[in-house]
């Protein structure tokens, strides 16, 4: 018997992939999503082989309302009993000052981090309401709590996630659905590779001289939140590397 069903967006790398692993190890059925189909299929195969997990890969772009509605609306009855939704898919693009940044990057960040989260939530939450139970965990960021140089629109998108988490919690209060947020500081995933558009040296520099968070640190926190008894809601968890005191204060060693 499975422990429950989780849908995690952005499972093709980083936090999402680590979240898929931990929930598979705990006996959950998994709906894993992302745009890179080959990665989804490889992850599905590995989860089945190593954890005997039941896995459904759904390939869609969270920015497309149509794709989101078709993918989630088309779920067979056995997959519609989603207990945990992790809104994790997201990205930063660029770290330039606001007067120098590329407005196309702004659109991509806002469409992914804000509209994507909303489209997926809009499609999944009615399934939870029908069962009067569920847990929604939004992946925010320290950038959604504090501004930092060059963070501008990425930060704005994560401030929006912070606000939406609070507002969704109020909307879903009558339905016994928990709405939670995990807000991490610097974590070494593909995040900086994407942010710096494939410039791997620039991405490596971000994590040099200190111990960043690992994807598994965030996955363990998500598991902790989801596995609390039904009467306990962890509203918000800010998780930082010990070497990072705020969005803009990072202690790096010389060597
Ligand atoms: P990764 O780049 O490793 O993973 C991002 C995931 O999001 C990928 O699986 C990617 O899948 C998916 N994704 C991106 N855009 C879309 C899209 N349009 N449609 C569907 N899926 C999409 O980064 P992280 O794991 O670090 O990031 C996960 C979340 O954590 C993000 O929301 C990020 O903002 C947040 N975060 C990251 C921090 C960090 O320092 N790493 C710190 C704080 C928060 P694919 O490309 O296959 O579509
Ligand atoms: C990612 C962390 O500080 O690079 O959300 O914005 S940060």
XYZ file of C-alpha atoms and ligand atoms in Angstrom:
310
model
C 0.000 0.000 0.000
C 1.332 3.468 -0.863
C 1.739 6.188 1.775
C 0.131 8.778 -0.493
C 0.561 10.594 -3.793
C 2.804 13.604 -4.435
C 2.990 15.860 -7.479
C 6.280 17.733 -7.677
C 6.987 20.277 -10.392
C 10.532 20.724 -11.665
C 11.601 17.162 -10.864
C 14.219 16.987 -13.627
C 16.973 18.416 -11.413
C 17.904 20.034 -8.111
C 15.347 20.224 -5.292
C 12.538 18.613 -7.290
C 14.575 15.531 -8.126
C 15.760 15.190 -4.501
C 12.162 15.563 -3.299
C 11.073 12.799 -5.690
C 13.730 10.467 -4.244
C 12.864 11.038 -0.606
C 9.115 10.573 -1.161
C 9.771 7.441 -3.233
C 11.875 6.044 -0.385
C 8.954 6.739 1.975
C 6.586 4.739 -0.220
C 4.723 7.556 -2.024
C 3.365 7.356 -5.570
C 4.906 10.137 -7.608
C 3.784 12.455 -10.377
C 7.013 14.034 -11.598
C 6.915 16.992 -13.968
C 9.251 19.151 -16.023
C 9.954 20.116 -19.634
C 12.880 17.739 -20.287
C 11.176 14.471 -21.182
C 14.363 12.348 -21.332
C 15.262 13.360 -17.789
C 11.755 12.610 -16.537
C 11.852 9.169 -18.117
C 15.351 8.441 -16.754
C 14.227 9.499 -13.275
C 11.085 7.381 -13.545
C 13.164 4.339 -14.463
C 15.635 4.906 -11.589
C 12.836 5.413 -9.033
C 11.094 2.247 -10.179
C 14.308 0.212 -10.135
C 15.683 1.417 -6.803
C 12.507 2.106 -4.792
C 9.862 0.037 -6.616
C 7.946 3.314 -6.790
C 4.844 3.921 -8.879
C 5.765 6.913 -11.032
C 3.886 8.974 -13.603
C 5.996 11.415 -15.617
C 4.101 14.444 -16.983
C 5.986 16.601 -19.449
C 4.715 20.204 -19.600
C 5.783 23.820 -19.347
C 4.270 25.444 -16.251
C 4.044 28.756 -18.172
C 1.429 27.274 -20.491
C -2.013 27.294 -18.912
C -3.237 25.040 -21.700
C -0.487 22.440 -21.157
C -1.007 22.496 -17.378
C -4.779 22.076 -17.674
C -4.452 19.261 -20.242
C -1.818 17.377 -18.222
C -3.553 17.589 -14.850
C -7.114 17.566 -16.214
C -6.227 14.405 -18.139
C -5.089 12.445 -15.084
C -6.774 9.077 -14.683
C -8.948 8.680 -11.581
C -6.279 6.651 -9.771
C -3.817 9.557 -10.064
C -6.236 12.315 -9.059
C -5.879 11.612 -5.333
C -2.967 14.018 -4.865
C -2.037 14.412 -1.192
C 1.005 16.656 -1.567
C 1.674 19.315 -4.206
C 5.163 20.808 -4.281
C 5.312 23.951 -6.398
C 9.035 23.857 -7.028
C 9.599 24.621 -10.745
C 11.272 27.979 -11.066
C 14.307 29.895 -12.126
C 16.320 33.085 -12.041
C 17.687 34.645 -15.229
C 20.477 37.224 -14.980
C 21.754 39.232 -12.031
C 21.995 42.651 -13.611
C 20.845 45.958 -12.156
C 17.267 46.782 -13.095
C 18.269 49.434 -15.675
C 20.555 46.951 -17.455
C 18.615 43.679 -17.229
C 16.830 42.003 -20.150
C 13.039 42.489 -20.002
C 12.540 39.121 -21.725
C 14.192 37.512 -18.693
C 11.717 39.354 -16.458
C 8.796 37.858 -18.398
C 10.239 34.338 -18.203
C 10.792 34.587 -14.433
C 7.371 36.047 -13.691
C 5.581 33.617 -16.024
C 7.381 30.613 -14.510
C 7.706 31.466 -10.823
C 4.362 33.230 -10.373
C 1.938 32.311 -13.183
C 3.264 28.731 -13.417
C 2.759 28.198 -9.696
C -0.752 29.619 -10.012
C -1.741 27.501 -13.033
C -0.571 24.289 -11.361
C -2.236 25.212 -8.069
C -5.482 26.116 -9.855
C -5.516 22.688 -11.508
C -4.550 20.580 -8.466
C -6.272 22.287 -5.528
C -9.857 21.457 -6.634
C -8.830 17.777 -6.501
C -7.727 18.321 -2.892
C -10.897 20.245 -2.039
C -12.977 17.323 -3.315
C -11.255 15.160 -0.669
C -11.064 17.903 1.988
C -7.393 17.195 2.553
C -3.983 17.987 1.157
C -0.700 19.789 1.634
C 0.649 22.446 -0.727
C 4.318 23.304 -0.319
C 5.596 26.304 -2.261
C 9.325 26.719 -2.798
C 10.057 30.375 -2.148
C 13.509 31.800 -1.417
C 15.462 34.056 0.899
C 15.118 36.327 -2.162
C 11.397 36.394 -1.368
C 12.116 37.773 2.091
C 14.895 40.284 1.379
C 16.138 42.184 -1.665
C 19.783 41.949 -2.784
C 21.828 43.642 -5.530
C 20.730 42.408 -8.952
C 17.955 40.294 -7.421
C 15.200 42.702 -8.549
C 12.667 40.727 -10.635
C 13.671 37.271 -9.336
C 13.191 38.674 -5.845
C 9.836 40.187 -6.834
C 8.696 36.811 -8.154
C 9.639 35.117 -4.878
C 8.032 37.896 -2.790
C 4.929 37.002 -4.815
C 5.328 33.333 -3.830
C 5.566 34.421 -0.178
C 2.356 36.481 -0.508
C 0.541 33.739 -2.426
C 1.479 31.159 0.205
C -0.093 33.310 2.929
C -3.157 34.120 0.862
C -3.708 30.540 -0.329
C -3.545 29.393 3.309
C -6.446 31.698 4.125
C -8.467 30.657 1.046
C -8.006 26.959 1.804
C -8.623 27.198 5.548
C -12.222 25.865 5.342
C -11.021 22.843 3.366
C -8.419 21.490 5.812
C -5.654 22.003 3.247
C -2.276 23.050 4.614
C -0.294 25.641 2.663
C 3.390 25.847 3.529
C 6.545 27.468 2.232
C 10.210 26.509 2.231
C 12.474 29.522 1.597
C 16.075 28.417 0.987
C 19.273 30.433 0.744
C 22.106 29.497 -1.613
C 21.903 25.869 -2.720
C 24.114 24.191 -5.296
C 21.854 22.822 -8.018
C 21.522 23.781 -11.690
C 20.053 27.099 -10.508
C 23.151 29.269 -11.171
C 23.930 27.440 -14.420
C 20.474 28.490 -15.613
C 20.742 31.978 -14.099
C 24.031 32.649 -15.917
C 22.769 31.042 -19.114
C 25.227 28.167 -19.276
C 28.333 30.096 -18.082
C 29.587 27.274 -15.859
C 32.595 29.169 -14.478
C 30.335 31.997 -13.281
C 27.949 29.425 -11.800
C 30.802 27.636 -9.980
C 32.028 30.936 -8.508
C 28.710 31.390 -6.691
C 29.399 28.345 -4.492
C 33.177 28.731 -4.067
C 34.624 29.319 -0.570
C 31.676 28.142 1.532
C 29.435 25.126 2.011
C 26.152 25.765 0.164
C 22.937 23.910 0.887
C 22.451 20.643 -0.951
C 19.248 19.643 -2.708
C 18.819 16.865 -0.135
C 18.720 19.467 2.694
C 15.632 20.999 1.117
C 14.064 17.636 0.277
C 14.374 16.564 3.921
C 12.614 19.772 5.023
C 9.807 19.185 2.518
C 9.428 15.635 3.824
C 9.339 16.911 7.427
C 6.562 19.384 6.559
C 4.496 16.827 4.641
C 4.838 14.168 7.319
C 3.554 16.254 10.261
C 0.242 15.063 11.714
C -2.797 16.549 9.948
C -3.404 19.137 12.704
C 0.099 20.655 12.317
C 0.911 23.178 9.588
C 4.501 24.409 9.171
C 3.705 27.795 7.647
C 7.181 28.836 6.649
C 10.713 27.481 6.866
C 13.709 29.700 6.017
C 16.755 27.462 5.505
C 20.185 28.993 5.028
C 23.733 27.724 4.695
C 25.543 28.392 7.983
C 27.877 30.664 5.998
C 24.987 32.871 4.802
C 23.383 35.314 7.255
C 21.068 37.116 4.825
C 20.406 37.349 1.101
C 23.436 39.654 0.821
C 25.754 38.438 3.624
C 27.850 35.431 2.742
C 31.066 34.511 4.547
C 33.534 33.027 2.059
C 36.951 31.682 3.016
C 40.023 32.604 0.974
C 40.863 28.993 0.184
P 17.242 23.688 -10.911
O 17.586 24.571 -12.059
O 18.181 22.589 -10.567
O 15.784 23.078 -11.101
C 14.720 23.846 -11.597
C 13.590 22.928 -12.044
O 12.506 23.744 -12.493
C 13.981 22.012 -13.183
O 13.489 20.724 -12.922
C 13.269 22.610 -14.387
O 12.855 21.581 -15.283
C 12.039 23.249 -13.728
N 11.483 24.312 -14.565
C 12.037 25.511 -14.845
N 11.258 26.196 -15.696
C 10.179 25.402 -15.954
C 9.029 25.534 -16.773
N 8.815 26.645 -17.503
N 8.133 24.539 -16.802
C 8.338 23.411 -16.089
N 9.406 23.221 -15.289
C 10.319 24.201 -15.235
O 17.085 24.685 -9.660
P 16.660 24.429 -8.138
O 16.364 23.025 -7.870
O 17.659 25.129 -7.312
O 15.326 25.301 -8.099
C 14.081 24.810 -7.664
C 13.295 25.961 -7.038
O 14.006 26.430 -5.891
C 13.109 27.179 -7.920
O 11.801 27.677 -7.724
C 14.140 28.182 -7.393
O 13.764 29.501 -7.642
C 14.116 27.846 -5.930
N 15.268 28.218 -5.134
C 16.536 27.817 -5.478
C 17.611 28.168 -4.670
C 19.015 27.820 -5.011
O 19.946 28.494 -4.506
N 19.268 26.792 -5.799
C 17.413 28.905 -3.413
C 16.047 29.291 -3.162
C 15.029 28.925 -3.981
P 12.927 21.644 -16.877
O 14.067 22.528 -17.265
O 13.112 20.203 -17.285
O 11.609 22.165 -17.291
C 17.980 31.480 -4.825
C 18.824 32.070 -3.750
O 20.021 34.176 -2.996
O 20.493 33.353 -5.234
O 16.628 31.748 -4.610
O 18.419 34.415 -4.756
S 19.451 33.580 -4.229
